[in-house]
Coordinates of N, CA and C in Angstrom, one line a residue:
M278 N 26.8 5.5 9.0 CA 26.4 6.3 7.9 C 25.0 6.9 8.1
G279 N 24.8 8.2 8.0 CA 23.6 8.8 8.1 C 23.0 9.1 6.8
S280 N 21.9 9.8 6.8 CA 21.3 10.1 5.5 C 21.9 11.4 5.0
W281 N 22.0 11.6 3.8 CA 22.6 12.8 3.3 C 21.8 13.3 2.0
T282 N 21.9 14.5 1.7 CA 21.1 15.1 0.7 C 22.1 15.4 -0.5
F283 N 21.7 15.0 -1.7 CA 22.4 15.3 -2.9 C 21.4 15.9 -3.9
L284 N 21.4 17.1 -4.2 CA 20.5 17.8 -5.1 C 19.0 17.6 -4.7
G285 N 18.7 17.6 -3.4 CA 17.4 17.5 -3.0 C 16.9 16.0 -2.8
C286 N 17.7 15.0 -3.1 CA 17.3 13.6 -2.9 C 17.8 13.2 -1.5
K287 N 16.9 12.6 -0.7 CA 17.3 12.1 0.6 C 17.2 10.6 0.6
F288 N 18.3 10.0 1.1 CA 18.3 8.5 1.1 C 17.9 8.0 2.4
K289 N 17.1 6.9 2.3 CA 16.5 6.3 3.5 C 17.7 5.5 4.3
K290 N 17.6 5.7 5.6 CA 18.5 5.0 6.5 C 18.0 3.6 6.6
D291 N 19.0 2.7 7.0 CA 18.6 1.3 7.2 C 17.8 1.2 8.5
R292 N 17.0 0.2 8.7 CA 16.1 0.1 9.9 C 16.9 0.1 11.2
S293 N 18.0 -0.6 11.1 CA 18.8 -0.7 12.4 C 19.3 0.6 12.8
E294 N 19.5 1.6 11.8 CA 20.0 2.9 12.2 C 19.0 4.0 12.6
R295 N 17.7 3.6 12.4 CA 16.6 4.5 12.7 C 16.1 4.3 14.1
T296 N 15.4 5.3 14.7 CA 14.9 5.1 16.0 C 13.4 4.6 15.9
R297 N 12.8 4.9 14.8 CA 11.4 4.4 14.6 C 11.3 3.6 13.4
S298 N 10.4 2.6 13.4 CA 10.2 1.8 12.2 C 8.9 2.2 11.4
H299 N 8.9 1.8 10.2 CA 7.7 2.1 9.3 C 6.6 1.1 9.6
V300 N 5.4 1.5 9.3 CA 4.3 0.6 9.5 C 4.4 -0.7 8.7
H301 N 4.9 -0.6 7.5 CA 5.1 -1.8 6.6 C 6.1 -2.8 7.2
E302 N 7.1 -2.3 7.9 CA 8.0 -3.1 8.6 C 7.3 -3.8 9.8
W303 N 6.5 -3.1 10.5 CA 5.8 -3.7 11.6 C 4.8 -4.7 11.1
K304 N 4.2 -4.5 10.0 CA 3.2 -5.4 9.4 C 3.9 -6.7 9.1
A305 N 5.1 -6.6 8.6 CA 5.9 -7.8 8.2 C 6.3 -8.6 9.5
D306 N 6.6 -7.9 10.6 CA 7.0 -8.5 11.8 C 5.8 -9.2 12.4
I307 N 4.6 -8.6 12.4 CA 3.4 -9.2 12.9 C 3.0 -10.4 12.1
L308 N 3.1 -10.4 10.8 CA 2.8 -11.6 10.0 C 3.8 -12.7 10.3
E309 N 5.0 -12.4 10.5 CA 6.1 -13.4 10.8 C 5.8 -14.0 12.1
Y310 N 5.5 -13.2 13.2 CA 5.2 -13.8 14.4 C 3.9 -14.7 14.4
L311 N 2.9 -14.3 13.7 CA 1.6 -15.0 13.7 C 1.9 -16.4 12.9
E312 N 2.7 -16.4 11.8 CA 3.0 -17.5 11.1 C 3.9 -18.5 12.0
S313 N 4.7 -18.0 12.8 CA 5.5 -18.8 13.7 C 4.7 -19.5 14.8
E314 N 3.6 -18.8 15.2 CA 2.8 -19.3 16.3 C 1.6 -20.2 15.9
C315 N 1.3 -20.1 14.6 CA 0.1 -21.0 14.1 C 0.5 -22.4 14.0
H316 N -0.4 -23.3 14.3 CA -0.2 -24.7 14.2 C -1.0 -25.2 13.1
R317 N -0.7 -26.5 12.7 CA -1.4 -27.0 11.5 C -2.8 -27.2 11.6
Y318 N -3.3 -27.6 12.8 CA -4.8 -27.9 13.0 C -5.4 -26.7 13.8
R319 N -4.7 -25.8 14.2 CA -5.3 -24.7 14.8 C -4.6 -23.3 14.3
P320 N -5.2 -22.8 13.3 CA -4.6 -21.6 12.6 C -4.8 -20.3 13.4
E321 N -5.7 -20.3 14.3 CA -5.9 -19.0 15.1 C -5.1 -18.9 16.4
I322 N -4.8 -17.7 16.7 CA -4.1 -17.5 18.1 C -5.0 -16.6 18.9
E323 N -5.1 -17.0 20.2 CA -5.9 -16.2 21.1 C -5.0 -15.5 22.1
L324 N -5.0 -14.3 22.1 CA -4.2 -13.4 23.0 C -4.6 -12.1 23.2
T325 N -4.1 -11.4 24.1 CA -4.6 -10.0 24.3 C -3.7 -9.1 23.5
K326 N -4.1 -7.9 23.3 CA -3.4 -6.9 22.5 C -2.0 -6.5 23.1
S327 N -2.0 -6.5 24.5 CA -0.7 -6.2 25.1 C 0.3 -7.3 24.9
E328 N -0.2 -8.6 24.9 CA 0.6 -9.7 24.7 C 1.2 -9.7 23.3
L329 N 0.4 -9.4 22.3 CA 0.9 -9.2 20.9 C 1.9 -8.1 20.8
Q330 N 1.6 -7.0 21.5 CA 2.5 -5.9 21.5 C 3.8 -6.3 22.1
A331 N 3.9 -7.0 23.1 CA 5.1 -7.4 23.8 C 5.9 -8.5 23.0
A332 N 5.1 -9.3 22.2 CA 5.7 -10.4 21.4 C 6.3 -9.9 20.1
V333 N 5.7 -8.9 19.6 CA 6.3 -8.4 18.3 C 7.4 -7.3 18.6
Q334 N 8.6 -7.6 18.5 CA 9.7 -6.7 18.9 C 10.7 -6.6 17.7
Y335 N 11.5 -5.5 17.7 CA 12.6 -5.3 16.9 C 13.7 -4.7 17.7
Q336 N 14.8 -5.3 17.8 CA 15.9 -4.8 18.6 C 15.5 -4.6 20.1
D337 N 14.8 -5.6 20.6 CA 14.3 -5.6 22.0 C 13.4 -4.4 22.3
K338 N 12.8 -3.8 21.3 CA 11.8 -2.8 21.5 C 10.4 -3.3 21.1
P339 N 9.4 -3.2 21.9 CA 8.1 -3.7 21.5 C 7.5 -2.7 20.5
I340 N 6.6 -3.1 19.8 CA 5.9 -2.2 18.8 C 5.0 -1.2 19.6
P341 N 5.0 0.0 19.3 CA 4.1 1.0 19.9 C 2.7 0.7 19.7
K342 N 1.8 1.0 20.7 CA 0.4 0.6 20.6 C -0.3 1.2 19.4
R343 N 0.0 2.5 19.1 CA -0.7 3.1 17.9 C -0.2 2.4 16.6
S344 N 1.0 2.1 16.5 CA 1.6 1.4 15.3 C 1.0 0.0 15.2
L345 N 0.7 -0.7 16.3 CA 0.1 -2.0 16.3 C -1.3 -1.9 15.8
D346 N -2.1 -0.9 16.4 CA -3.5 -0.7 15.9 C -3.5 -0.4 14.4
K347 N -2.6 0.5 13.9 CA -2.6 0.9 12.5 C -2.2 -0.3 11.7
A348 N -1.2 -1.1 12.1 CA -0.8 -2.2 11.4 C -1.9 -3.3 11.2
I349 N -2.6 -3.6 12.4 CA -3.6 -4.5 12.3 C -4.7 -4.1 11.5
N350 N -5.1 -2.8 11.5 CA -6.2 -2.4 10.6 C -5.8 -2.5 9.2
E351 N -4.6 -2.2 8.8 CA -4.2 -2.3 7.4 C -4.1 -3.7 7.0
L352 N -3.6 -4.6 7.9 CA -3.6 -6.0 7.4 C -5.0 -6.6 7.3
K353 N -5.9 -6.1 8.2 CA -7.3 -6.6 8.0 C -7.9 -6.1 6.7
A354 N -7.6 -4.8 6.3 CA -8.1 -4.2 5.1 C -7.6 -4.9 3.9
E355 N -6.3 -5.4 3.9 CA -5.7 -6.1 2.9 C -6.1 -7.5 2.8
G356 N -6.8 -8.0 3.9 CA -7.3 -9.4 3.8 C -6.2 -10.4 4.2
K357 N -5.1 -9.9 4.8 CA -4.1 -10.9 5.1 C -4.2 -11.5 6.5
I358 N -5.0 -10.9 7.4 CA -5.3 -11.5 8.7 C -6.8 -11.3 9.0
Y359 N -7.3 -12.1 9.9 CA -8.7 -12.0 10.3 C -8.7 -11.9 11.8
V360 N -9.4 -10.9 12.3 CA -9.4 -10.6 13.8 C -10.8 -10.6 14.3
K361 N -10.9 -11.3 15.4 CA -12.2 -11.4 16.2 C -11.9 -10.8 17.6
V362 N -12.6 -9.8 18.0 CA -12.4 -9.2 19.3 C -13.3 -9.8 20.3
K363 N -12.8 -10.3 21.4 CA -13.6 -10.8 22.5 C -13.5 -9.8 23.7
A364 N -14.7 -9.3 24.0 CA -14.8 -8.2 25.0 C -15.0 -8.8 26.4
G365 N -14.7 -8.0 27.4 CA -15.0 -8.4 28.8 C -13.8 -9.0 29.4
R366 N -14.1 -9.5 30.6 CA -13.1 -10.2 31.3 C -12.6 -11.5 30.6
G367 N -11.4 -11.7 30.6 CA -10.8 -12.9 29.8 C -10.9 -12.6 28.3
G368 N -11.2 -11.5 27.9 CA -11.3 -11.2 26.5 C -9.9 -11.0 25.8
G369 N -10.0 -10.5 24.6 CA -8.7 -10.3 23.9 C -9.0 -10.4 22.4
L370 N -8.0 -10.8 21.7 CA -8.1 -11.0 20.2 C -7.9 -12.5 19.8
V371 N -8.6 -12.8 18.8 CA -8.4 -14.1 18.2 C -8.0 -13.8 16.7
V372 N -6.8 -14.1 16.4 CA -6.1 -13.6 15.1 C -5.7 -14.9 14.4
A373 N -6.0 -14.8 13.1 CA -5.6 -15.9 12.1 C -5.1 -15.3 10.8
T374 N -4.1 -15.8 10.3 CA -3.6 -15.3 9.0 C -4.3 -16.1 7.8
R375 N -4.5 -15.5 6.7 CA -5.1 -16.1 5.6 C -4.3 -17.4 5.2
K376 N -3.0 -17.2 5.2 CA -2.2 -18.4 4.8 C -2.4 -19.6 5.6
A377 N -2.4 -19.3 6.9 CA -2.6 -20.4 7.9 C -4.0 -21.1 7.8
L378 N -5.0 -20.2 7.5 CA -6.4 -20.8 7.3 C -6.5 -21.6 6.1
I379 N -5.9 -21.2 5.0 CA -5.8 -22.0 3.8 C -5.1 -23.3 4.0
R380 N -3.9 -23.2 4.6 CA -3.2 -24.4 4.8 C -4.0 -25.4 5.7
T381 N -4.7 -25.0 6.7 CA -5.5 -25.8 7.5 C -6.6 -26.5 6.7
V382 N -7.3 -25.7 5.9 CA -8.3 -26.3 5.1 C -7.8 -27.4 4.2
I383 N -6.7 -27.2 3.6 CA -6.1 -28.1 2.6 C -5.8 -29.4 3.4
V384 N -5.1 -29.3 4.6 CA -4.7 -30.5 5.3 C -5.9 -31.2 5.8
V385 N -6.9 -30.5 6.3 CA -8.1 -31.2 6.8 C -8.8 -31.9 5.6
N386 N -9.0 -31.3 4.5 CA -9.6 -31.9 3.4 C -8.9 -33.2 3.0
Q387 N -7.5 -33.2 2.9 CA -6.8 -34.3 2.6 C -7.0 -35.4 3.6
H388 N -7.1 -35.1 4.9 CA -7.4 -36.2 5.9 C -8.7 -36.7 5.7
V389 N -9.7 -35.8 5.5 CA -11.1 -36.3 5.4 C -11.3 -37.3 4.1
K390 N -10.7 -36.9 3.0 CA -10.7 -37.8 1.8 C -10.1 -39.1 2.1
K391 N -8.9 -39.1 2.8 CA -8.2 -40.3 3.1 C -9.0 -41.2 4.1
A392 N -9.6 -40.6 5.1 CA -10.4 -41.4 6.0 C -11.6 -41.9 5.4
Y393 N -12.2 -41.2 4.4 CA -13.4 -41.6 3.8 C -13.1 -42.9 2.9
K394 N -12.0 -42.8 2.2 CA -11.6 -43.9 1.3 C -11.3 -45.1 2.2
N395 N -10.6 -44.9 3.3 CA -10.3 -46.1 4.2 C -11.5 -46.7 4.8
A396 N -12.5 -45.8 5.1 CA -13.8 -46.4 5.6 C -14.5 -47.2 4.6
I397 N -14.5 -46.7 3.3 CA -15.1 -47.5 2.3 C -14.4 -48.8 2.0
R398 N -13.1 -48.8 2.0 CA -12.3 -50.0 1.9 C -12.5 -51.1 2.9
T399 N -12.7 -50.6 4.1 CA -12.9 -51.6 5.2 C -14.2 -52.2 5.2
F400 N -15.3 -51.5 4.8 CA -16.6 -52.1 4.7 C -17.0 -52.9 3.4
F401 N -16.4 -52.5 2.3 CA -16.6 -53.3 1.1 C -15.3 -53.6 0.4
R402 N -15.2 -54.9 0.2 CA -13.9 -55.4 -0.5 C -13.9 -54.9 -2.0
E403 N -15.1 -54.9 -2.6 CA -15.2 -54.5 -4.0 C -14.8 -53.0 -4.1
A404 N -15.1 -52.2 -3.1 CA -14.8 -50.8 -3.1 C -13.3 -50.6 -3.1
A405 N -12.5 -51.4 -2.4 CA -11.1 -51.3 -2.4 C -10.6 -51.4 -3.8
I406 N -11.0 -52.4 -4.6 CA -10.6 -52.6 -6.0 C -11.0 -51.4 -6.7
L407 N -12.2 -50.9 -6.6 CA -12.7 -49.7 -7.3 C -11.9 -48.5 -7.0
T408 N -11.6 -48.2 -5.8 CA -10.8 -47.0 -5.5 C -9.4 -47.1 -6.0
K409 N -8.9 -48.3 -6.0 CA -7.5 -48.5 -6.6 C -7.5 -48.1 -8.1
T410 N -8.5 -48.6 -8.8 CA -8.6 -48.4 -10.3 C -8.9 -46.9 -10.5
V411 N -9.7 -46.2 -9.7 CA -9.9 -44.8 -9.9 C -8.6 -44.0 -9.7
E412 N -7.9 -44.3 -8.6 CA -6.6 -43.6 -8.4 C -5.6 -43.8 -9.5
T413 N -5.5 -45.1 -9.9 CA -4.5 -45.3 -11.0 C -4.9 -44.7 -12.4
S414 N -6.2 -44.7 -12.7 CA -6.6 -44.1 -13.9 C -6.4 -42.6 -13.9
G415 N -6.6 -42.0 -12.8 CA -6.4 -40.5 -12.7 C -4.9 -40.2 -12.9
T416 N -4.0 -41.0 -12.4 CA -2.6 -40.7 -12.6 C -2.1 -41.0 -14.1
E417 N -2.8 -42.0 -14.7 CA -2.4 -42.3 -16.1 C -2.8 -41.1 -17.0
K418 N -4.0 -40.6 -16.7 CA -4.4 -39.4 -17.5 C -3.5 -38.3 -17.4
K419 N -3.0 -38.0 -16.2 CA -2.1 -36.9 -16.0 C -0.8 -37.1 -16.8
I420 N -0.3 -38.3 -16.6 CA 1.0 -38.6 -17.4 C 0.7 -38.5 -18.8
G421 N -0.4 -39.0 -19.3 CA -0.7 -39.0 -20.8 C -0.8 -37.6 -21.3
L422 N -1.5 -36.7 -20.5 CA -1.6 -35.3 -20.9 C -0.3 -34.6 -20.9
F423 N 0.5 -34.9 -19.9 CA 1.8 -34.3 -19.8 C 2.7 -34.8 -21.0
G424 N 2.6 -36.0 -21.4 CA 3.4 -36.5 -22.5 C 3.0 -35.8 -23.8
E425 N 1.7 -35.6 -24.0 CA 1.2 -35.0 -25.2 C 1.7 -33.5 -25.2
Q426 N 1.7 -32.8 -24.1 CA 2.1 -31.4 -24.0 C 3.5 -31.3 -24.3
T427 N 4.4 -32.2 -23.9 CA 5.9 -32.1 -24.1 C 6.2 -32.2 -25.6
N428 N 5.3 -33.0 -26.3 CA 5.6 -33.0 -27.8 C 5.3 -31.8 -28.5
L429 N 4.5 -30.9 -27.9 CA 4.1 -29.6 -28.5 C 5.1 -28.5 -28.3
W430 N 6.0 -28.7 -27.2 CA 7.0 -27.7 -26.8 C 8.1 -27.6 -27.9
D431 N 8.4 -26.4 -28.2 CA 9.6 -26.1 -29.1 C 10.8 -26.0 -28.3
T432 N 11.7 -26.9 -28.2 CA 12.9 -26.9 -27.4 C 14.1 -26.2 -28.1
G433 N 13.9 -25.7 -29.3 CA 14.9 -24.9 -29.8 C 15.7 -25.3 -31.0

């Protein structure tokens, strides 16, 4: 099925039927690739522009260089990715997505809090009792607030 015109309206072909892709489609492909390559403790990826160009493909066709540049610049302007350029021999790009950075910060903060509590518990026996009471009192307040809010809901 090709595109056809009815009273001046032209309908868009599906991506698989077109020879070229739109920049927003390439942006989605780039984000998908970066998310698949990011690790929990290392949110950034270090690679050259040609490696990124070869890695981001649709129907075994790599992204064109100009489309890659345009997509990267638009993603940077939108704040979805952060790019650092390393010049010279052995240079390239260091790319990280906003989502991966936030996920890493959350995971690291959870591990730091847990390690800090464990360190306190090992040095002071009284601190173990104190941290247990703080943790249980925090959950009781949440349950209490939730219980109070459910009484206010009108269920019909």
